[in-house]
Amino acid sequence: MADEPGGAPQARLLARVLLFRRGELPGLAAAFLYYFCLLCSYYILRPVRDEMGVRGGVEHMQWLFTATFVAMLLAVPVFAALAARFRRSVLIPAVYGIFIACILGFWLWLRSDWGMAWGARAFFVWLSVFNLFVVSVFWSFMVDLFDDAQAARLFGAIAAGGSAGAILGPGLTAVLVQMVQPHALLPLAAGVLALTLPCMAALNRWSYRRDDGGLRGDGSEQALGGRVLEGVRAVAGSRYLLGICAFIWLYTTLATFLYFAQATIVERAFADTGDRTSVFAAMDLATNALTVGVQLFVTGRLVRRIGLGRALALVPLIVAAGFLVLAALPVLAVLVVFQVLRRSGNYAVARPGREMLFTVVPRMQKYKSKNFIDTVVYRGGDALAGWVYTALGALGLGVAGIAVVAAPLGLIWAAIGYRLGVIQGNLARQARLEVGDEPATESISA
């Protein structure tokens, strides 16, 4: 093909495996490394967060989810205001710099032994906000840089960078937590997160060179302008964005149900804090080891072969089946297998596919509306699901009974995902027709 990279046979083979085309490798490599460092940092901290949640009391966890939702409500308008004022090359590094400073601040707090219980709860809430914000900003950057056809080919490989980092992160935690207190891992995580900054600069340079070559002239480096809440209004006025909200709400509801079940089962199985942290880290390691190969070699080909709609329906169907098995056997082994399969399927297929949905919306919605959906809607689902789980428990339903309630929601989730994929494909084809570019080999069908 004319747009395949030239050079050595090894380079052409790599291009065929990873599906990149001429001029795309620098952007793909920088995005891969960016996501690698981002999720490595987060996964160093995630087992610490999960242990902090247990330390704060499983019976109080719904309050932690509610506090996270409130924190999101406060953070989203701040981000929208920054996005309206600052251009992309300033906005994204500034957001990450703030979070790096916060990690170091929590390190000082948690090592002081002052207000340890409240420090654990605050860290749980903060890291839940941090995770969604930095990942949402990353994917906003990606859907701003890559069009829908590039996303179908490259987002799986880009996501694999995150999975590779997520393999290293919990691996480091599992080893180091046996030698140091969990809070001592925070400076390491801050340093790894700081490595994302040169990756951002490289992506911006690649984007400038590409735009100067006339391949894209969309003014993507300009500040968004507009009002703080226009992203929220855009969501309310778009059936497509509301559908994405429903898809994410069902995802986070079912994930929260399983997370609460996990906390209950693991608390019963292990009394020692180090053992619990090691189990959480081992689950993260297994999840990401399974994920990375699928992302590199399967995701892009799967989406292009069966269509985005069917790809988005796969994980919800797996989740529905998993809850039925957990209802029959609510034990640690089933929980671990179910959680690993659900999370690996989400990271390998559902998450890249979900991000592809945003490649066909206007640029303002890629940042402001997407950030609102990825944070407030996501954590709102968490908060509501936490109280629903608690209410179902108060009615006498245990893990098995709640799993029976959750299974039908997985089927509804699958139907919504399929429909969103159909709409995205139609919008992508319409956009290509409007600019006179309809490559048959790049269409995204449902």
Short mmCIF file of C-alpha atoms in Angstrom, two decimals:
data_model
loop_
_atom_site.label_atom_id
_atom_site.label_comp_id
_atom_site.label_asym_id
_atom_site.label_seq_id
_atom_site.Cartn_x
_atom_site.Cartn_y
_atom_site.Cartn_z
CA MET A 1 0.00 0.00 0.00
CA ALA A 2 1.15 3.53 -0.78
CA ASP A 3 0.77 4.71 2.79
CA GLU A 4 2.70 1.83 4.39
CA PRO A 5 6.03 2.85 5.94
CA GLY A 6 9.06 2.14 3.81
CA GLY A 7 12.47 1.04 5.01
CA ALA A 8 13.64 -2.30 6.35
CA PRO A 9 11.45 -5.43 6.27
CA GLN A 10 11.34 -5.33 10.08
CA ALA A 11 9.79 -1.87 9.97
CA ARG A 12 7.19 -2.97 7.46
CA LEU A 13 6.39 -6.03 9.57
CA LEU A 14 5.97 -3.86 12.68
CA ALA A 15 3.65 -1.57 10.73
CA ARG A 16 1.51 -4.52 9.66
CA VAL A 17 1.36 -5.88 13.21
CA LEU A 18 0.51 -2.56 14.89
CA LEU A 19 -1.50 -1.18 11.93
CA PHE A 20 0.26 2.19 11.78
CA ARG A 21 0.84 4.03 8.50
CA ARG A 22 3.35 6.45 7.07
CA GLY A 23 4.10 9.32 9.45
CA GLU A 24 2.12 7.83 12.36
CA LEU A 25 4.90 5.98 14.21
CA PRO A 26 6.28 8.99 16.16
CA GLY A 27 2.79 9.88 17.41
CA LEU A 28 1.98 6.26 18.22
CA ALA A 29 5.25 5.77 20.11
CA ALA A 30 4.85 8.96 22.16
CA ALA A 31 1.23 8.10 23.00
CA PHE A 32 2.27 4.55 23.98
CA LEU A 33 4.97 5.84 26.34
CA TYR A 34 2.68 8.55 27.74
CA TYR A 35 0.00 6.01 28.67
CA PHE A 36 2.67 3.59 29.94
CA CYS A 37 3.99 6.12 32.46
CA LEU A 38 0.50 7.30 33.40
CA LEU A 39 -0.91 3.89 34.28
CA CYS A 40 2.35 2.66 35.80
CA SER A 41 2.09 5.55 38.25
CA TYR A 42 -1.58 4.89 38.96
CA TYR A 43 -1.12 1.16 39.44
CA ILE A 44 1.68 1.72 41.91
CA LEU A 45 -0.95 3.60 43.93
CA ARG A 46 -4.10 1.56 43.23
CA PRO A 47 -3.38 -1.33 45.65
CA VAL A 48 -2.52 1.29 48.27
CA ARG A 49 -5.89 2.97 47.63
CA ASP A 50 -7.77 -0.32 47.89
CA GLU A 51 -6.07 -1.07 51.20
CA MET A 52 -6.88 2.46 52.43
CA GLY A 53 -10.52 1.81 51.57
CA VAL A 54 -10.54 -1.37 53.64
CA ARG A 55 -8.65 0.37 56.46
CA GLY A 56 -11.25 3.13 56.48
CA GLY A 57 -13.94 0.49 57.00
CA VAL A 58 -15.85 -1.51 54.39
CA GLU A 59 -19.09 -0.41 56.07
CA HIS A 60 -18.21 3.21 55.23
CA MET A 61 -17.24 2.64 51.61
CA GLN A 62 -20.46 4.03 50.14
CA TRP A 63 -19.58 7.32 51.85
CA LEU A 64 -16.19 7.30 50.14
CA PHE A 65 -17.86 6.86 46.76
CA THR A 66 -20.26 9.70 47.54
CA ALA A 67 -17.40 11.94 48.64
CA THR A 68 -15.61 11.13 45.38
CA PHE A 69 -18.67 12.18 43.41
CA VAL A 70 -18.86 15.50 45.29
CA ALA A 71 -15.16 16.08 44.63
CA MET A 72 -15.81 15.48 40.93
CA LEU A 73 -18.60 18.06 40.93
CA LEU A 74 -16.12 20.60 42.28
CA ALA A 75 -13.27 19.66 39.94
CA VAL A 76 -15.09 19.55 36.59
CA PRO A 77 -15.92 23.29 36.33
CA VAL A 78 -12.33 24.10 37.32
CA PHE A 79 -11.03 21.98 34.45
CA ALA A 80 -13.58 23.47 32.04
CA ALA A 81 -12.47 26.98 32.99
CA LEU A 82 -8.82 26.06 32.42
CA ALA A 83 -9.65 24.41 29.09
CA ALA A 84 -11.47 27.54 27.95
CA ARG A 85 -8.49 29.75 28.76
CA PHE A 86 -5.32 27.79 27.98
CA ARG A 87 -4.14 26.10 24.81
CA ARG A 88 -3.60 22.36 24.79
CA SER A 89 0.20 22.44 25.19
CA VAL A 90 -0.21 24.40 28.45
CA LEU A 91 -3.44 22.89 29.79
CA ILE A 92 -2.49 19.22 29.88
CA PRO A 93 0.97 19.57 31.50
CA ALA A 94 -0.51 21.95 34.08
CA VAL A 95 -3.20 19.44 35.07
CA TYR A 96 -0.59 16.70 35.52
CA GLY A 97 1.72 19.01 37.45
CA ILE A 98 -1.04 19.71 39.97
CA PHE A 99 -1.64 16.00 40.51
CA ILE A 100 2.09 15.32 40.94
CA ALA A 101 2.19 17.95 43.69
CA CYS A 102 -0.85 16.35 45.35
CA ILE A 103 0.82 12.92 45.43
CA LEU A 104 3.80 14.39 47.26
CA GLY A 105 1.46 16.20 49.64
CA PHE A 106 -0.31 12.95 50.55
CA TRP A 107 3.06 11.30 51.08
CA LEU A 108 3.91 13.91 53.70
CA TRP A 109 0.49 13.52 55.35
CA LEU A 110 0.40 9.72 55.48
CA ARG A 111 3.95 9.37 56.80
CA SER A 112 3.21 11.77 59.67
CA ASP A 113 0.71 9.44 61.42
CA TRP A 114 -1.53 12.47 61.98
CA GLY A 115 -5.21 11.69 61.41
CA MET A 116 -4.34 8.36 59.76
CA ALA A 117 -7.94 7.16 59.33
CA TRP A 118 -8.99 10.42 57.71
CA GLY A 119 -5.81 10.47 55.67
CA ALA A 120 -6.63 7.01 54.34
CA ARG A 121 -10.16 8.09 53.41
CA ALA A 122 -8.96 11.32 51.81
CA PHE A 123 -6.37 9.43 49.78
CA PHE A 124 -9.01 6.96 48.59
CA VAL A 125 -11.22 9.81 47.40
CA TRP A 126 -8.37 11.78 45.86
CA LEU A 127 -6.91 8.84 43.93
CA SER A 128 -10.36 8.01 42.56
CA VAL A 129 -10.58 11.58 41.25
CA PHE A 130 -6.98 11.51 40.02
CA ASN A 131 -7.47 8.30 38.06
CA LEU A 132 -10.49 9.50 36.14
CA PHE A 133 -9.14 12.97 35.49
CA VAL A 134 -5.70 12.10 34.17
CA VAL A 135 -7.01 9.22 32.05
CA SER A 136 -9.89 11.33 30.72
CA VAL A 137 -7.49 14.13 29.79
CA PHE A 138 -5.20 11.61 28.11
CA TRP A 139 -7.99 10.22 25.92
CA SER A 140 -9.29 13.72 25.16
CA PHE A 141 -5.81 14.44 23.85
CA MET A 142 -5.86 11.23 21.79
CA VAL A 143 -9.26 11.82 20.17
CA ASP A 144 -8.11 15.36 19.39
CA LEU A 145 -4.97 14.05 17.66
CA PHE A 146 -6.36 11.01 15.81
CA ASP A 147 -9.43 10.72 13.57
CA ASP A 148 -11.95 7.86 13.70
CA ALA A 149 -10.15 5.66 11.15
CA GLN A 150 -6.81 6.10 12.93
CA ALA A 151 -8.50 5.40 16.26
CA ALA A 152 -9.87 2.08 15.00
CA ARG A 153 -6.35 1.03 14.00
CA LEU A 154 -4.20 2.57 16.72
CA PHE A 155 -6.15 2.91 19.96
CA GLY A 156 -5.64 -0.75 20.85
CA ALA A 157 -1.86 -0.39 20.55
CA ILE A 158 -1.93 2.89 22.47
CA ALA A 159 -3.99 1.26 25.21
CA ALA A 160 -1.38 -1.52 25.33
CA GLY A 161 1.11 1.08 26.52
CA GLY A 162 -1.11 1.66 29.51
CA SER A 163 -1.41 -2.06 30.15
CA ALA A 164 2.36 -2.50 29.99
CA GLY A 165 2.72 0.25 32.57
CA ALA A 166 -0.05 -1.32 34.61
CA ILE A 167 1.90 -4.58 34.65
CA LEU A 168 5.03 -2.87 35.96
CA GLY A 169 3.16 -0.73 38.52
CA PRO A 170 1.49 -3.45 40.62
CA GLY A 171 4.58 -5.63 40.19
CA LEU A 172 6.63 -2.94 41.87
CA THR A 173 3.99 -2.52 44.57
CA ALA A 174 3.74 -6.26 45.27
CA VAL A 175 7.52 -6.42 45.84
CA LEU A 176 8.12 -3.12 47.62
CA VAL A 177 5.12 -3.28 49.98
CA GLN A 178 6.80 -6.22 51.73
CA MET A 179 9.76 -3.96 52.56
CA VAL A 180 8.23 -0.53 53.16
CA GLN A 181 4.96 0.97 54.33
CA PRO A 182 2.41 1.51 51.53
CA HIS A 183 2.63 5.31 51.75
CA ALA A 184 6.37 5.15 50.97
CA LEU A 185 5.45 4.26 47.37
CA LEU A 186 3.96 7.69 46.69
CA PRO A 187 7.20 9.53 45.73
CA LEU A 188 8.00 6.75 43.24
CA ALA A 189 4.56 7.15 41.67
CA ALA A 190 5.03 10.93 41.44
CA GLY A 191 8.34 10.48 39.65
CA VAL A 192 6.89 8.05 37.13
CA LEU A 193 3.94 10.37 36.47
CA ALA A 194 6.39 13.22 35.79
CA LEU A 195 7.78 11.19 32.87
CA THR A 196 4.51 11.83 31.01
CA LEU A 197 5.49 15.48 30.55
CA PRO A 198 8.15 14.93 27.85
CA CYS A 199 5.75 12.55 26.09
CA MET A 200 3.16 15.34 25.91
CA ALA A 201 5.76 17.66 24.42
CA ALA A 202 6.71 15.06 21.81
CA LEU A 203 3.06 14.57 20.82
CA ASN A 204 2.55 18.30 20.44
CA ARG A 205 5.66 18.56 18.24
CA TRP A 206 4.44 15.67 16.09
CA SER A 207 1.03 17.30 15.78
CA TYR A 208 2.57 20.63 14.74
CA ARG A 209 4.68 18.98 12.06
CA ARG A 210 1.70 17.08 10.73
CA ASP A 211 -0.54 20.16 10.69
CA ASP A 212 2.13 22.27 9.02
CA GLY A 213 2.27 19.64 6.30
CA GLY A 214 -1.37 20.32 5.54
CA LEU A 215 -2.70 16.98 6.71
CA ARG A 216 -4.90 18.68 9.30
CA GLY A 217 -5.78 22.32 9.76
CA ASP A 218 -8.35 22.23 12.54
CA GLY A 219 -6.80 24.75 14.94
CA SER A 220 -6.48 22.02 17.55
CA GLU A 221 -3.83 23.91 19.54
CA GLN A 222 -6.10 26.87 20.26
CA ALA A 223 -7.81 27.32 23.62
CA LEU A 224 -11.42 26.13 23.53
CA GLY A 225 -12.97 29.35 24.81
CA GLY A 226 -16.67 29.34 25.62
CA ARG A 227 -18.43 29.03 28.94
CA VAL A 228 -17.61 26.75 31.82
CA LEU A 229 -20.81 24.68 31.62
CA GLU A 230 -21.21 24.47 27.83
CA GLY A 231 -19.91 20.90 27.88
CA VAL A 232 -22.70 19.92 30.26
CA ARG A 233 -25.30 21.64 28.10
CA ALA A 234 -23.97 19.81 25.05
CA VAL A 235 -24.48 16.49 26.83
CA ALA A 236 -28.05 17.37 27.77
CA GLY A 237 -28.84 18.32 24.18
CA SER A 238 -27.34 15.28 22.43
CA ARG A 239 -28.98 11.84 22.33
CA TYR A 240 -25.63 10.40 21.28
CA LEU A 241 -23.79 11.82 24.30
CA LEU A 242 -26.65 10.82 26.59
CA GLY A 243 -26.31 7.30 25.21
CA ILE A 244 -22.62 7.36 26.11
CA CYS A 245 -23.65 8.51 29.60
CA ALA A 246 -25.98 5.51 29.91
CA PHE A 247 -23.25 3.16 28.68
CA ILE A 248 -20.77 4.50 31.23
CA TRP A 249 -23.36 4.59 34.02
CA LEU A 250 -24.14 0.90 33.55
CA TYR A 251 -20.45 0.07 33.34
CA THR A 252 -19.62 1.87 36.56
CA THR A 253 -22.72 0.54 38.34
CA LEU A 254 -21.80 -3.06 37.65
CA ALA A 255 -18.12 -2.40 38.37
CA THR A 256 -19.08 -0.88 41.72
CA PHE A 257 -21.29 -3.84 42.61
CA LEU A 258 -18.36 -6.14 41.91
CA TYR A 259 -15.93 -3.87 43.79
CA PHE A 260 -18.09 -3.96 46.92
CA ALA A 261 -18.39 -7.73 46.61
CA GLN A 262 -14.61 -7.89 46.27
CA ALA A 263 -14.09 -5.84 49.44
CA THR A 264 -16.46 -8.11 51.37
CA ILE A 265 -14.94 -11.38 50.14
CA VAL A 266 -11.31 -10.26 50.52
CA GLU A 267 -11.94 -8.89 54.03
CA ARG A 268 -13.29 -12.29 55.06
CA ALA A 269 -10.40 -14.15 53.45
CA PHE A 270 -7.45 -12.10 54.78
CA ALA A 271 -6.88 -10.33 58.08
CA ASP A 272 -3.44 -8.84 57.40
CA THR A 273 -3.18 -5.49 55.62
CA GLY A 274 -0.04 -6.52 53.72
CA ASP A 275 -1.72 -9.71 52.49
CA ARG A 276 -4.73 -7.78 51.21
CA THR A 277 -2.53 -5.27 49.41
CA SER A 278 -0.54 -8.11 47.83
CA VAL A 279 -3.73 -9.81 46.62
CA PHE A 280 -5.00 -6.58 45.07
CA ALA A 281 -1.62 -6.08 43.38
CA ALA A 282 -1.58 -9.67 42.08
CA MET A 283 -5.05 -9.20 40.58
CA ASP A 284 -3.86 -6.03 38.86
CA LEU A 285 -0.81 -7.85 37.53
CA ALA A 286 -2.85 -10.76 36.14
CA THR A 287 -5.38 -8.39 34.59
CA ASN A 288 -2.83 -6.38 32.71
CA ALA A 289 -0.71 -9.34 31.63
CA LEU A 290 -3.82 -10.77 29.96
CA THR A 291 -4.78 -7.40 28.52
CA VAL A 292 -1.62 -6.24 26.79
CA GLY A 293 -1.43 -8.99 24.17
CA VAL A 294 -5.07 -8.53 23.22
CA GLN A 295 -4.60 -4.78 22.87
CA LEU A 296 -1.52 -5.12 20.68
CA PHE A 297 -2.67 -7.87 18.35
CA VAL A 298 -6.45 -8.22 18.61
CA THR A 299 -8.29 -4.98 19.46
CA GLY A 300 -7.73 -3.06 16.23
CA ARG A 301 -8.42 -6.08 14.05
CA LEU A 302 -11.49 -7.04 16.09
CA VAL A 303 -13.08 -3.60 15.77
CA ARG A 304 -12.41 -3.44 12.05
CA ARG A 305 -13.70 -6.99 11.47
CA ILE A 306 -16.88 -7.17 13.58
CA GLY A 307 -17.54 -3.44 13.94
CA LEU A 308 -17.48 -1.13 16.92
CA GLY A 309 -21.06 -1.95 17.96
CA ARG A 310 -20.47 -5.66 18.42
CA ALA A 311 -17.11 -4.99 20.06
CA LEU A 312 -18.77 -2.72 22.63
CA ALA A 313 -21.36 -5.42 23.40
CA LEU A 314 -18.79 -8.15 24.17
CA VAL A 315 -17.70 -7.14 27.67
CA PRO A 316 -21.25 -6.44 28.94
CA LEU A 317 -22.24 -9.96 27.90
CA ILE A 318 -19.21 -11.38 29.75
CA VAL A 319 -20.18 -9.36 32.84
CA ALA A 320 -23.77 -10.63 32.76
CA ALA A 321 -22.51 -14.22 32.62
CA GLY A 322 -19.94 -13.56 35.35
CA PHE A 323 -22.52 -12.27 37.80
CA LEU A 324 -24.60 -15.39 37.26
CA VAL A 325 -21.59 -17.57 38.13
CA LEU A 326 -20.81 -15.40 41.17
CA ALA A 327 -24.43 -15.78 42.29
CA ALA A 328 -23.99 -19.54 42.29
CA LEU A 329 -20.48 -19.54 43.83
CA PRO A 330 -19.70 -16.34 45.82
CA VAL A 331 -16.15 -17.37 46.77
CA LEU A 332 -12.69 -15.82 46.39
CA ALA A 333 -11.57 -17.94 43.42
CA VAL A 334 -14.65 -17.05 41.36
CA LEU A 335 -14.33 -13.39 42.31
CA VAL A 336 -10.68 -13.24 41.22
CA VAL A 337 -11.32 -14.92 37.85
CA PHE A 338 -14.40 -12.78 37.17
CA GLN A 339 -12.69 -9.54 38.15
CA VAL A 340 -9.62 -10.29 36.04
CA LEU A 341 -11.70 -11.21 32.98
CA ARG A 342 -13.99 -8.19 33.37
CA ARG A 343 -11.20 -5.71 33.81
CA SER A 344 -9.00 -7.13 31.07
CA GLY A 345 -11.95 -7.12 28.67
CA ASN A 346 -12.71 -3.55 29.61
CA TYR A 347 -9.15 -2.34 29.12
CA ALA A 348 -8.55 -4.32 25.93
CA VAL A 349 -11.85 -3.80 24.10
CA ALA A 350 -14.50 -1.72 25.88
CA ARG A 351 -12.30 1.22 26.92
CA PRO A 352 -10.60 1.78 23.53
CA GLY A 353 -13.99 1.29 21.86
CA ARG A 354 -15.62 3.78 24.19
CA GLU A 355 -12.98 6.36 23.37
CA MET A 356 -13.58 5.81 19.64
CA LEU A 357 -17.12 7.07 20.19
CA PHE A 358 -15.71 10.56 20.82
CA THR A 359 -13.73 10.79 17.56
CA VAL A 360 -16.86 11.94 15.69
CA VAL A 361 -17.92 14.79 18.01
CA PRO A 362 -16.85 18.48 17.87
CA ARG A 363 -13.60 19.46 19.58
CA MET A 364 -15.28 21.26 22.48
CA GLN A 365 -17.16 18.06 23.33
CA LYS A 366 -13.92 16.04 23.18
CA TYR A 367 -12.62 18.01 26.16
CA LYS A 368 -15.45 19.63 28.12
CA SER A 369 -18.32 17.18 27.52
CA LYS A 370 -16.05 14.15 27.63
CA ASN A 371 -14.45 15.26 30.87
CA PHE A 372 -17.90 15.75 32.43
CA ILE A 373 -19.00 12.30 31.28
CA ASP A 374 -15.76 10.58 32.32
CA THR A 375 -15.79 12.12 35.78
CA VAL A 376 -19.15 13.34 37.08
CA VAL A 377 -21.30 10.80 35.26
CA TYR A 378 -18.82 8.04 36.05
CA ARG A 379 -18.49 8.83 39.73
CA GLY A 380 -22.18 9.66 39.98
CA GLY A 381 -22.83 6.10 38.89
CA ASP A 382 -20.33 4.92 41.50
CA ALA A 383 -22.00 6.90 44.26
CA LEU A 384 -25.52 5.81 43.35
CA ALA A 385 -24.47 2.19 42.91
CA GLY A 386 -22.76 2.24 46.30
CA TRP A 387 -25.97 3.27 48.03
CA VAL A 388 -28.03 0.81 45.98
CA TYR A 389 -25.64 -1.98 46.98
CA THR A 390 -25.93 -0.93 50.63
CA ALA A 391 -29.74 -0.81 50.37
CA LEU A 392 -29.88 -4.26 48.80
CA GLY A 393 -27.67 -5.53 51.62
CA ALA A 394 -30.02 -3.95 54.16
CA LEU A 395 -32.87 -5.87 52.54
CA GLY A 396 -31.03 -9.08 53.32
CA LEU A 397 -29.35 -9.73 49.99
CA GLY A 398 -25.82 -11.01 50.19
CA VAL A 399 -23.20 -11.12 47.46
CA ALA A 400 -25.06 -13.89 45.63
CA GLY A 401 -28.42 -12.11 45.71
CA ILE A 402 -26.99 -8.83 44.48
CA ALA A 403 -25.23 -10.68 41.66
CA VAL A 404 -28.61 -11.96 40.48
CA VAL A 405 -29.91 -8.38 40.41
CA ALA A 406 -26.83 -7.22 38.46
CA ALA A 407 -26.89 -9.80 35.66
CA PRO A 408 -29.86 -8.34 33.67
CA LEU A 409 -28.23 -4.91 33.76
CA GLY A 410 -25.35 -6.41 31.81
CA LEU A 411 -27.73 -7.29 28.97
CA ILE A 412 -29.11 -3.74 28.85
CA TRP A 413 -25.55 -2.44 28.83
CA ALA A 414 -24.72 -4.66 25.85
CA ALA A 415 -27.71 -3.39 23.85
CA ILE A 416 -26.74 0.25 24.46
CA GLY A 417 -23.14 -0.41 23.45
CA TYR A 418 -24.20 -2.02 20.18
CA ARG A 419 -26.49 0.88 19.30
CA LEU A 420 -23.80 3.48 20.06
CA GLY A 421 -21.41 1.67 17.75
CA VAL A 422 -23.97 1.80 14.94
CA ILE A 423 -24.45 5.55 15.39
CA GLN A 424 -20.69 6.19 15.54
CA GLY A 425 -20.17 4.33 12.30
CA ASN A 426 -22.90 6.34 10.59
CA LEU A 427 -21.48 9.65 11.84
CA ALA A 428 -17.96 8.69 10.75
CA ARG A 429 -19.08 7.77 7.23
CA GLN A 430 -21.12 10.97 6.98
CA ALA A 431 -18.10 13.07 8.01
CA ARG A 432 -15.87 11.39 5.43
CA LEU A 433 -18.44 11.90 2.69
CA GLU A 434 -18.68 15.60 3.54
CA VAL A 435 -14.93 16.04 2.98
CA GLY A 436 -14.86 13.71 -0.02
CA ASP A 437 -12.77 11.02 1.70
CA GLU A 438 -14.44 7.63 2.02
CA PRO A 439 -11.75 4.92 2.09
CA ALA A 440 -13.57 1.61 1.98
CA THR A 441 -10.81 -0.15 3.90
CA GLU A 442 -11.19 2.20 6.87
CA SER A 443 -14.92 2.24 7.50
CA ILE A 444 -16.18 1.40 10.97
CA SER A 445 -19.36 -0.58 10.64
CA ALA A 446 -21.55 -1.95 13.36
#
